[in-house]
Amino acid sequence: MRLEDLLYSQGFGTRRVCAGLVQQGLVTVGGEPVTDAGLDVQPEGLHFTVQGKAWEYHAPAYVMLHKPAGTECSQKPSTWPSIYTLLPAPLRQRPQKGPVQGVQAVGRLDQDTTGLLLLTDDGKFIHRMSSPRHHVPKVYEVTVKHPLDDRQVQRLLQGVVLDDDPKPVAAAACEAVADHHLRLTLTEGKYHQVKRMVAAVGNRVEGLHRSRIGGLALPADLPPGQWRWLSAADLASITG
Ligand code: URA
């Protein structure tokens, strides 16, 4: 692949901008400065720098973000900063493949929810993960206002009726980890689902954190606000 095309595919700007970056000596490949924008490079696994910043070739892009509280999962947030401001420009500017440019969140978390969020520019992956047929379990660590009792846990497991659907929704797994800490596993992603289910059993969510999607856990060493590429093994572990 021509170097300028590779840079373009990774979100470094138009082809002309990418060619300019190389010609101005702002790009290194495998540690060596390069000035030929037409240089033929092998994209898979390529490490390069642009204006001193290290980058890896990924097509498509799959990343995880540790979503901090006080951020919205929207490109056009209404009140809080967008999670997209936490990502570097190339991830946000990758050329348009489907209807949207750059990586997109796979589902949404509420403004005050923290934890594991996936983003990708693979539209098919987003579609698969959002399909109710797919049933990827998501684990939430829930801090509740009132002490938990066994009845609440049993009701969440048996199913509760929410206001927008007469069909009950049940937790795939649910355990009281401590008096005020519930671990809840859901396989669907209805609007405010955890908060509404917990309210339906007479309690109240005071803190919500997503710790796991399928077999992929939020790494303990990824601080809030930070992102990381997903490895092939991470990707495989999501759907088991
Ligand atoms: N359920 C909620 O209520 N909020 C979230 O952010 C995710 C699941």
PDB file of N, CA and C in Angstrom, residues 3-80:
ATOM      1  N   LEU A   3       2.240   4.723   1.100  1.00  0.00           N
ATOM      2  CA  LEU A   3       2.259   5.311   2.446  1.00  0.00           C
ATOM      3  C   LEU A   3       1.167   6.375   2.616  1.00  0.00           C
ATOM      4  N   GLU A   4       0.968   7.223   1.608  1.00  0.00           N
ATOM      5  CA  GLU A   4      -0.053   8.283   1.766  1.00  0.00           C
ATOM      6  C   GLU A   4      -1.455   7.677   1.871  1.00  0.00           C
ATOM      7  N   ASP A   5      -1.694   6.560   1.167  1.00  0.00           N
ATOM      8  CA  ASP A   5      -2.997   5.891   1.260  1.00  0.00           C
ATOM      9  C   ASP A   5      -3.186   5.253   2.629  1.00  0.00           C
ATOM     10  N   LEU A   6      -2.095   4.702   3.142  1.00  0.00           N
ATOM     11  CA  LEU A   6      -2.160   4.099   4.482  1.00  0.00           C
ATOM     12  C   LEU A   6      -2.500   5.161   5.530  1.00  0.00           C
ATOM     13  N   LEU A   7      -1.818   6.301   5.454  1.00  0.00           N
ATOM     14  CA  LEU A   7      -2.084   7.368   6.435  1.00  0.00           C
ATOM     15  C   LEU A   7      -3.528   7.859   6.310  1.00  0.00           C
ATOM     16  N   TYR A   8      -3.991   7.965   5.065  1.00  0.00           N
ATOM     17  CA  TYR A   8      -5.379   8.387   4.822  1.00  0.00           C
ATOM     18  C   TYR A   8      -6.347   7.397   5.467  1.00  0.00           C
ATOM     19  N   SER A   9      -6.098   6.099   5.278  1.00  0.00           N
ATOM     20  CA  SER A   9      -7.010   5.068   5.805  1.00  0.00           C
ATOM     21  C   SER A   9      -7.044   5.086   7.329  1.00  0.00           C
ATOM     22  N   GLN A  10      -5.974   5.607   7.955  1.00  0.00           N
ATOM     23  CA  GLN A  10      -5.903   5.610   9.420  1.00  0.00           C
ATOM     24  C   GLN A  10      -6.384   6.922  10.034  1.00  0.00           C
ATOM     25  N   GLY A  11      -6.873   7.833   9.195  1.00  0.00           N
ATOM     26  CA  GLY A  11      -7.515   9.039   9.734  1.00  0.00           C
ATOM     27  C   GLY A  11      -6.608  10.241   9.895  1.00  0.00           C
ATOM     28  N   PHE A  12      -5.501  10.286   9.128  1.00  0.00           N
ATOM     29  CA  PHE A  12      -4.578  11.419   9.277  1.00  0.00           C
ATOM     30  C   PHE A  12      -4.887  12.579   8.336  1.00  0.00           C
ATOM     31  N   GLY A  13      -6.044  12.563   7.706  1.00  0.00           N
ATOM     32  CA  GLY A  13      -6.456  13.684   6.862  1.00  0.00           C
ATOM     33  C   GLY A  13      -6.650  13.249   5.418  1.00  0.00           C
ATOM     34  N   THR A  14      -6.905  14.217   4.558  1.00  0.00           N
ATOM     35  CA  THR A  14      -7.103  13.914   3.136  1.00  0.00           C
ATOM     36  C   THR A  14      -5.801  13.341   2.573  1.00  0.00           C
ATOM     37  N   ARG A  15      -5.892  12.756   1.376  1.00  0.00           N
ATOM     38  CA  ARG A  15      -4.669  12.186   0.777  1.00  0.00           C
ATOM     39  C   ARG A  15      -3.617  13.273   0.588  1.00  0.00           C
ATOM     40  N   ARG A  16      -4.091  14.464   0.225  1.00  0.00           N
ATOM     41  CA  ARG A  16      -3.144  15.561  -0.001  1.00  0.00           C
ATOM     42  C   ARG A  16      -2.436  15.943   1.307  1.00  0.00           C
ATOM     43  N   VAL A  17      -3.225  16.018   2.408  1.00  0.00           N
ATOM     44  CA  VAL A  17      -2.631  16.337   3.718  1.00  0.00           C
ATOM     45  C   VAL A  17      -1.624  15.255   4.101  1.00  0.00           C
ATOM     46  N   CYS A  18      -2.005  13.990   3.860  1.00  0.00           N
ATOM     47  CA  CYS A  18      -1.123  12.867   4.230  1.00  0.00           C
ATOM     48  C   CYS A  18       0.178  12.919   3.428  1.00  0.00           C
ATOM     49  N   ALA A  19       0.053  13.205   2.124  1.00  0.00           N
ATOM     50  CA  ALA A  19       1.265  13.315   1.298  1.00  0.00           C
ATOM     51  C   ALA A  19       2.146  14.440   1.845  1.00  0.00           C
ATOM     52  N   GLY A  20       1.522  15.552   2.229  1.00  0.00           N
ATOM     53  CA  GLY A  20       2.260  16.705   2.769  1.00  0.00           C
ATOM     54  C   GLY A  20       2.994  16.346   4.057  1.00  0.00           C
ATOM     55  N   LEU A  21       2.333  15.579   4.926  1.00  0.00           N
ATOM     56  CA  LEU A  21       2.966  15.183   6.196  1.00  0.00           C
ATOM     57  C   LEU A  21       4.263  14.411   5.914  1.00  0.00           C
ATOM     58  N   VAL A  22       4.193  13.513   4.919  1.00  0.00           N
ATOM     59  CA  VAL A  22       5.380  12.701   4.597  1.00  0.00           C
ATOM     60  C   VAL A  22       6.455  13.592   3.987  1.00  0.00           C
ATOM     61  N   GLN A  23       6.053  14.415   2.997  1.00  0.00           N
ATOM     62  CA  GLN A  23       7.038  15.242   2.287  1.00  0.00           C
ATOM     63  C   GLN A  23       7.743  16.229   3.227  1.00  0.00           C
ATOM     64  N   GLN A  24       7.024  16.632   4.278  1.00  0.00           N
ATOM     65  CA  GLN A  24       7.645  17.571   5.233  1.00  0.00           C
ATOM     66  C   GLN A  24       8.502  16.867   6.278  1.00  0.00           C
ATOM     67  N   GLY A  25       8.635  15.549   6.148  1.00  0.00           N
ATOM     68  CA  GLY A  25       9.506  14.805   7.079  1.00  0.00           C
ATOM     69  C   GLY A  25       8.866  14.562   8.434  1.00  0.00           C
ATOM     70  N   LEU A  26       7.530  14.564   8.479  1.00  0.00           N
ATOM     71  CA  LEU A  26       6.849  14.420   9.772  1.00  0.00           C
ATOM     72  C   LEU A  26       6.430  12.986  10.069  1.00  0.00           C
ATOM     73  N   VAL A  27       6.850  12.058   9.189  1.00  0.00           N
ATOM     74  CA  VAL A  27       6.435  10.657   9.354  1.00  0.00           C
ATOM     75  C   VAL A  27       7.675   9.772   9.415  1.00  0.00           C
ATOM     76  N   THR A  28       7.666   8.834  10.372  1.00  0.00           N
ATOM     77  CA  THR A  28       8.702   7.794  10.362  1.00  0.00           C
ATOM     78  C   THR A  28       8.020   6.438  10.250  1.00  0.00           C
ATOM     79  N   VAL A  29       8.690   5.509   9.597  1.00  0.00           N
ATOM     80  CA  VAL A  29       8.162   4.146   9.444  1.00  0.00           C
ATOM     81  C   VAL A  29       9.219   3.187   9.964  1.00  0.00           C
ATOM     82  N   GLY A  30       8.814   2.339  10.927  1.00  0.00           N
ATOM     83  CA  GLY A  30       9.769   1.400  11.534  1.00  0.00           C
ATOM     84  C   GLY A  30      10.972   2.143  12.099  1.00  0.00           C
ATOM     85  N   GLY A  31      10.762   3.355  12.612  1.00  0.00           N
ATOM     86  CA  GLY A  31      11.834   4.123  13.245  1.00  0.00           C
ATOM     87  C   GLY A  31      12.647   4.984  12.289  1.00  0.00           C
ATOM     88  N   GLU A  32      12.413   4.837  10.961  1.00  0.00           N
ATOM     89  CA  GLU A  32      13.206   5.598   9.976  1.00  0.00           C
ATOM     90  C   GLU A  32      12.389   6.738   9.376  1.00  0.00           C
ATOM     91  N   PRO A  33      12.957   7.941   9.259  1.00  0.00           N
ATOM     92  CA  PRO A  33      12.236   9.020   8.584  1.00  0.00           C
ATOM     93  C   PRO A  33      12.015   8.699   7.101  1.00  0.00           C
ATOM     94  N   VAL A  34      10.850   9.066   6.573  1.00  0.00           N
ATOM     95  CA  VAL A  34      10.520   8.770   5.183  1.00  0.00           C
ATOM     96  C   VAL A  34      10.019  10.063   4.547  1.00  0.00           C
ATOM     97  N   THR A  35      10.423  10.327   3.285  1.00  0.00           N
ATOM     98  CA  THR A  35       9.893  11.532   2.623  1.00  0.00           C
ATOM     99  C   THR A  35       9.175  11.204   1.322  1.00  0.00           C
ATOM    100  N   ASP A  36       9.148   9.918   0.953  1.00  0.00           N
ATOM    101  CA  ASP A  36       8.467   9.512  -0.281  1.00  0.00           C
ATOM    102  C   ASP A  36       7.040   9.053   0.059  1.00  0.00           C
ATOM    103  N   ALA A  37       6.058   9.882  -0.277  1.00  0.00           N
ATOM    104  CA  ALA A  37       4.657   9.588   0.073  1.00  0.00           C
ATOM    105  C   ALA A  37       4.127   8.367  -0.671  1.00  0.00           C
ATOM    106  N   GLY A  38       4.802   8.020  -1.772  1.00  0.00           N
ATOM    107  CA  GLY A  38       4.370   6.867  -2.561  1.00  0.00           C
ATOM    108  C   GLY A  38       5.060   5.575  -2.150  1.00  0.00           C
ATOM    109  N   LEU A  39       5.867   5.630  -1.089  1.00  0.00           N
ATOM    110  CA  LEU A  39       6.595   4.429  -0.645  1.00  0.00           C
ATOM    111  C   LEU A  39       5.627   3.265  -0.449  1.00  0.00           C
ATOM    112  N   ASP A  40       6.022   2.100  -0.969  1.00  0.00           N
ATOM    113  CA  ASP A  40       5.168   0.916  -0.840  1.00  0.00           C
ATOM    114  C   ASP A  40       5.421   0.278   0.525  1.00  0.00           C
ATOM    115  N   VAL A  41       4.385   0.220   1.369  1.00  0.00           N
ATOM    116  CA  VAL A  41       4.551  -0.362   2.716  1.00  0.00           C
ATOM    117  C   VAL A  41       3.580  -1.525   2.902  1.00  0.00           C
ATOM    118  N   GLN A  42       3.987  -2.424   3.761  1.00  0.00           N
ATOM    119  CA  GLN A  42       3.145  -3.573   4.116  1.00  0.00           C
ATOM    120  C   GLN A  42       2.324  -3.137   5.333  1.00  0.00           C
ATOM    121  N   PRO A  43       1.003  -2.938   5.189  1.00  0.00           N
ATOM    122  CA  PRO A  43       0.245  -2.324   6.286  1.00  0.00           C
ATOM    123  C   PRO A  43       0.133  -3.161   7.555  1.00  0.00           C
ATOM    124  N   GLU A  44      -0.080  -4.483   7.420  1.00  0.00           N
ATOM    125  CA  GLU A  44      -0.354  -5.304   8.615  1.00  0.00           C
ATOM    126  C   GLU A  44       0.761  -5.166   9.638  1.00  0.00           C
ATOM    127  N   GLY A  45       0.387  -4.761  10.838  1.00  0.00           N
ATOM    128  CA  GLY A  45       1.351  -4.685  11.940  1.00  0.00           C
ATOM    129  C   GLY A  45       2.318  -3.521  11.846  1.00  0.00           C
ATOM    130  N   LEU A  46       2.076  -2.601  10.896  1.00  0.00           N
ATOM    131  CA  LEU A  46       3.032  -1.499  10.714  1.00  0.00           C
ATOM    132  C   LEU A  46       2.977  -0.517  11.888  1.00  0.00           C
ATOM    133  N   HIS A  47       4.177  -0.183  12.386  1.00  0.00           N
ATOM    134  CA  HIS A  47       4.297   0.846  13.426  1.00  0.00           C
ATOM    135  C   HIS A  47       4.918   2.069  12.780  1.00  0.00           C
ATOM    136  N   PHE A  48       4.320   3.213  13.020  1.00  0.00           N
ATOM    137  CA  PHE A  48       4.851   4.440  12.428  1.00  0.00           C
ATOM    138  C   PHE A  48       4.592   5.601  13.368  1.00  0.00           C
ATOM    139  N   THR A  49       5.216   6.738  13.104  1.00  0.00           N
ATOM    140  CA  THR A  49       4.916   7.929  13.903  1.00  0.00           C
ATOM    141  C   THR A  49       4.514   9.051  12.952  1.00  0.00           C
ATOM    142  N   VAL A  50       3.615   9.890  13.431  1.00  0.00           N
ATOM    143  CA  VAL A  50       3.216  11.081  12.693  1.00  0.00           C
ATOM    144  C   VAL A  50       3.366  12.255  13.657  1.00  0.00           C
ATOM    145  N   GLN A  51       4.163  13.206  13.294  1.00  0.00           N
ATOM    146  CA  GLN A  51       4.464  14.349  14.150  1.00  0.00           C
ATOM    147  C   GLN A  51       4.872  13.887  15.557  1.00  0.00           C
ATOM    148  N   GLY A  52       5.681  12.841  15.591  1.00  0.00           N
ATOM    149  CA  GLY A  52       6.238  12.359  16.854  1.00  0.00           C
ATOM    150  C   GLY A  52       5.342  11.403  17.619  1.00  0.00           C
ATOM    151  N   LYS A  53       4.087  11.236  17.168  1.00  0.00           N
ATOM    152  CA  LYS A  53       3.174  10.356  17.916  1.00  0.00           C
ATOM    153  C   LYS A  53       3.146   8.965  17.286  1.00  0.00           C
ATOM    154  N   ALA A  54       3.323   7.951  18.147  1.00  0.00           N
ATOM    155  CA  ALA A  54       3.361   6.567  17.663  1.00  0.00           C
ATOM    156  C   ALA A  54       1.960   6.079  17.318  1.00  0.00           C
ATOM    157  N   TRP A  55       1.868   5.298  16.255  1.00  0.00           N
ATOM    158  CA  TRP A  55       0.577   4.763  15.808  1.00  0.00           C
ATOM    159  C   TRP A  55       0.808   3.368  15.266  1.00  0.00           C
ATOM    160  N   GLU A  56      -0.282   2.563  15.297  1.00  0.00           N
ATOM    161  CA  GLU A  56      -0.236   1.210  14.700  1.00  0.00           C
ATOM    162  C   GLU A  56      -1.299   1.139  13.644  1.00  0.00           C
ATOM    163  N   TYR A  57      -1.002   0.416  12.555  1.00  0.00           N
ATOM    164  CA  TYR A  57      -2.015   0.235  11.511  1.00  0.00           C
ATOM    165  C   TYR A  57      -3.090  -0.739  12.002  1.00  0.00           C
ATOM    166  N   HIS A  58      -4.342  -0.333  11.883  1.00  0.00           N
ATOM    167  CA  HIS A  58      -5.470  -1.218  12.214  1.00  0.00           C
ATOM    168  C   HIS A  58      -6.574  -1.016  11.200  1.00  0.00           C
ATOM    169  N   ALA A  59      -7.007  -2.076  10.568  1.00  0.00           N
ATOM    170  CA  ALA A  59      -8.153  -1.976   9.656  1.00  0.00           C
ATOM    171  C   ALA A  59      -9.003  -3.212   9.823  1.00  0.00           C
ATOM    172  N   PRO A  60     -10.214  -3.067  10.319  1.00  0.00           N
ATOM    173  CA  PRO A  60     -10.824  -1.866  10.890  1.00  0.00           C
ATOM    174  C   PRO A  60     -10.287  -1.579  12.307  1.00  0.00           C
ATOM    175  N   ALA A  61     -10.780  -0.511  12.914  1.00  0.00           N
ATOM    176  CA  ALA A  61     -10.349  -0.151  14.267  1.00  0.00           C
ATOM    177  C   ALA A  61     -11.351  -0.708  15.281  1.00  0.00           C
ATOM    178  N   TYR A  62     -10.834  -1.410  16.286  1.00  0.00           N
ATOM    179  CA  TYR A  62     -11.655  -1.839  17.432  1.00  0.00           C
ATOM    180  C   TYR A  62     -10.916  -1.365  18.677  1.00  0.00           C
ATOM    181  N   VAL A  63     -11.573  -0.562  19.494  1.00  0.00           N
ATOM    182  CA  VAL A  63     -10.919  -0.081  20.715  1.00  0.00           C
ATOM    183  C   VAL A  63     -11.860  -0.212  21.901  1.00  0.00           C
ATOM    184  N   MET A  64     -11.263  -0.233  23.087  1.00  0.00           N
ATOM    185  CA  MET A  64     -12.060  -0.142  24.315  1.00  0.00           C
ATOM    186  C   MET A  64     -11.721   1.187  24.979  1.00  0.00           C
ATOM    187  N   LEU A  65     -12.735   1.751  25.633  1.00  0.00           N
ATOM    188  CA  LEU A  65     -12.547   2.996  26.384  1.00  0.00           C
ATOM    189  C   LEU A  65     -13.044   2.760  27.796  1.00  0.00           C
ATOM    190  N   HIS A  66     -12.291   3.245  28.790  1.00  0.00           N
ATOM    191  CA  HIS A  66     -12.813   3.261  30.156  1.00  0.00           C
ATOM    192  C   HIS A  66     -13.580   4.574  30.294  1.00  0.00           C
ATOM    193  N   LYS A  67     -14.883   4.467  30.137  1.00  0.00           N
ATOM    194  CA  LYS A  67     -15.710   5.684  30.145  1.00  0.00           C
ATOM    195  C   LYS A  67     -15.739   6.281  31.552  1.00  0.00           C
ATOM    196  N   PRO A  68     -15.357   7.560  31.675  1.00  0.00           N
ATOM    197  CA  PRO A  68     -15.475   8.202  32.983  1.00  0.00           C
ATOM    198  C   PRO A  68     -16.888   8.742  33.181  1.00  0.00           C
ATOM    199  N   ALA A  69     -17.242   9.033  34.433  1.00  0.00           N
ATOM    200  CA  ALA A  69     -18.544   9.654  34.715  1.00  0.00           C
ATOM    201  C   ALA A  69     -18.544  11.065  34.133  1.00  0.00           C
ATOM    202  N   GLY A  70     -19.732  11.571  33.851  1.00  0.00           N
ATOM    203  CA  GLY A  70     -19.842  12.949  33.374  1.00  0.00           C
ATOM    204  C   GLY A  70     -19.470  13.107  31.922  1.00  0.00           C
ATOM    205  N   THR A  71     -19.703  12.061  31.130  1.00  0.00           N
ATOM    206  CA  THR A  71     -19.470  12.139  29.679  1.00  0.00           C
ATOM    207  C   THR A  71     -20.657  11.506  28.961  1.00  0.00           C
ATOM    208  N   GLU A  72     -20.980  12.030  27.778  1.00  0.00           N
ATOM    209  CA  GLU A  72     -22.099  11.508  26.994  1.00  0.00           C
ATOM    210  C   GLU A  72     -21.578  10.693  25.808  1.00  0.00           C
ATOM    211  N   CYS A  73     -22.297   9.605  25.523  1.00  0.00           N
ATOM    212  CA  CYS A  73     -21.923   8.751  24.386  1.00  0.00           C
ATOM    213  C   CYS A  73     -22.556   9.274  23.103  1.00  0.00           C
ATOM    214  N   SER A  74     -22.439  10.549  22.858  1.00  0.00           N
ATOM    215  CA  SER A  74     -23.075  11.121  21.681  1.00  0.00           C
ATOM    216  C   SER A  74     -22.069  12.003  20.962  1.00  0.00           C
ATOM    217  N   GLN A  75     -22.200  12.052  19.629  1.00  0.00           N
ATOM    218  CA  GLN A  75     -21.324  12.934  18.844  1.00  0.00           C
ATOM    219  C   GLN A  75     -21.707  14.394  19.088  1.00  0.00           C
ATOM    220  N   LYS A  76     -23.009  14.581  19.394  1.00  0.00           N
ATOM    221  CA  LYS A  76     -23.502  15.948  19.647  1.00  0.00           C
ATOM    222  C   LYS A  76     -24.100  15.991  21.040  1.00  0.00           C
ATOM    223  N   PRO A  77     -23.245  16.059  22.071  1.00  0.00           N
ATOM    224  CA  PRO A  77     -23.745  15.978  23.441  1.00  0.00           C
ATOM    225  C   PRO A  77     -24.601  17.185  23.799  1.00  0.00           C
ATOM    226  N   SER A  78     -25.543  16.977  24.734  1.00  0.00           N
ATOM    227  CA  SER A  78     -26.419  18.096  25.093  1.00  0.00           C
ATOM    228  C   SER A  78     -25.881  18.838  26.312  1.00  0.00           C
ATOM    229  N   THR A  79     -25.272  18.125  27.273  1.00  0.00           N
ATOM    230  CA  THR A  79     -24.903  18.767  28.540  1.00  0.00           C
ATOM    231  C   THR A  79     -23.459  18.491  28.938  1.00  0.00           C
ATOM    232  N   TRP A  80     -23.013  17.248  28.708  1.00  0.00           N
ATOM    233  CA  TRP A  80     -21.700  16.828  29.192  1.00  0.00           C
ATOM    234  C   TRP A  80     -20.759  16.678  28.008  1.00  0.00           C
TER     235      TRP A  80
END
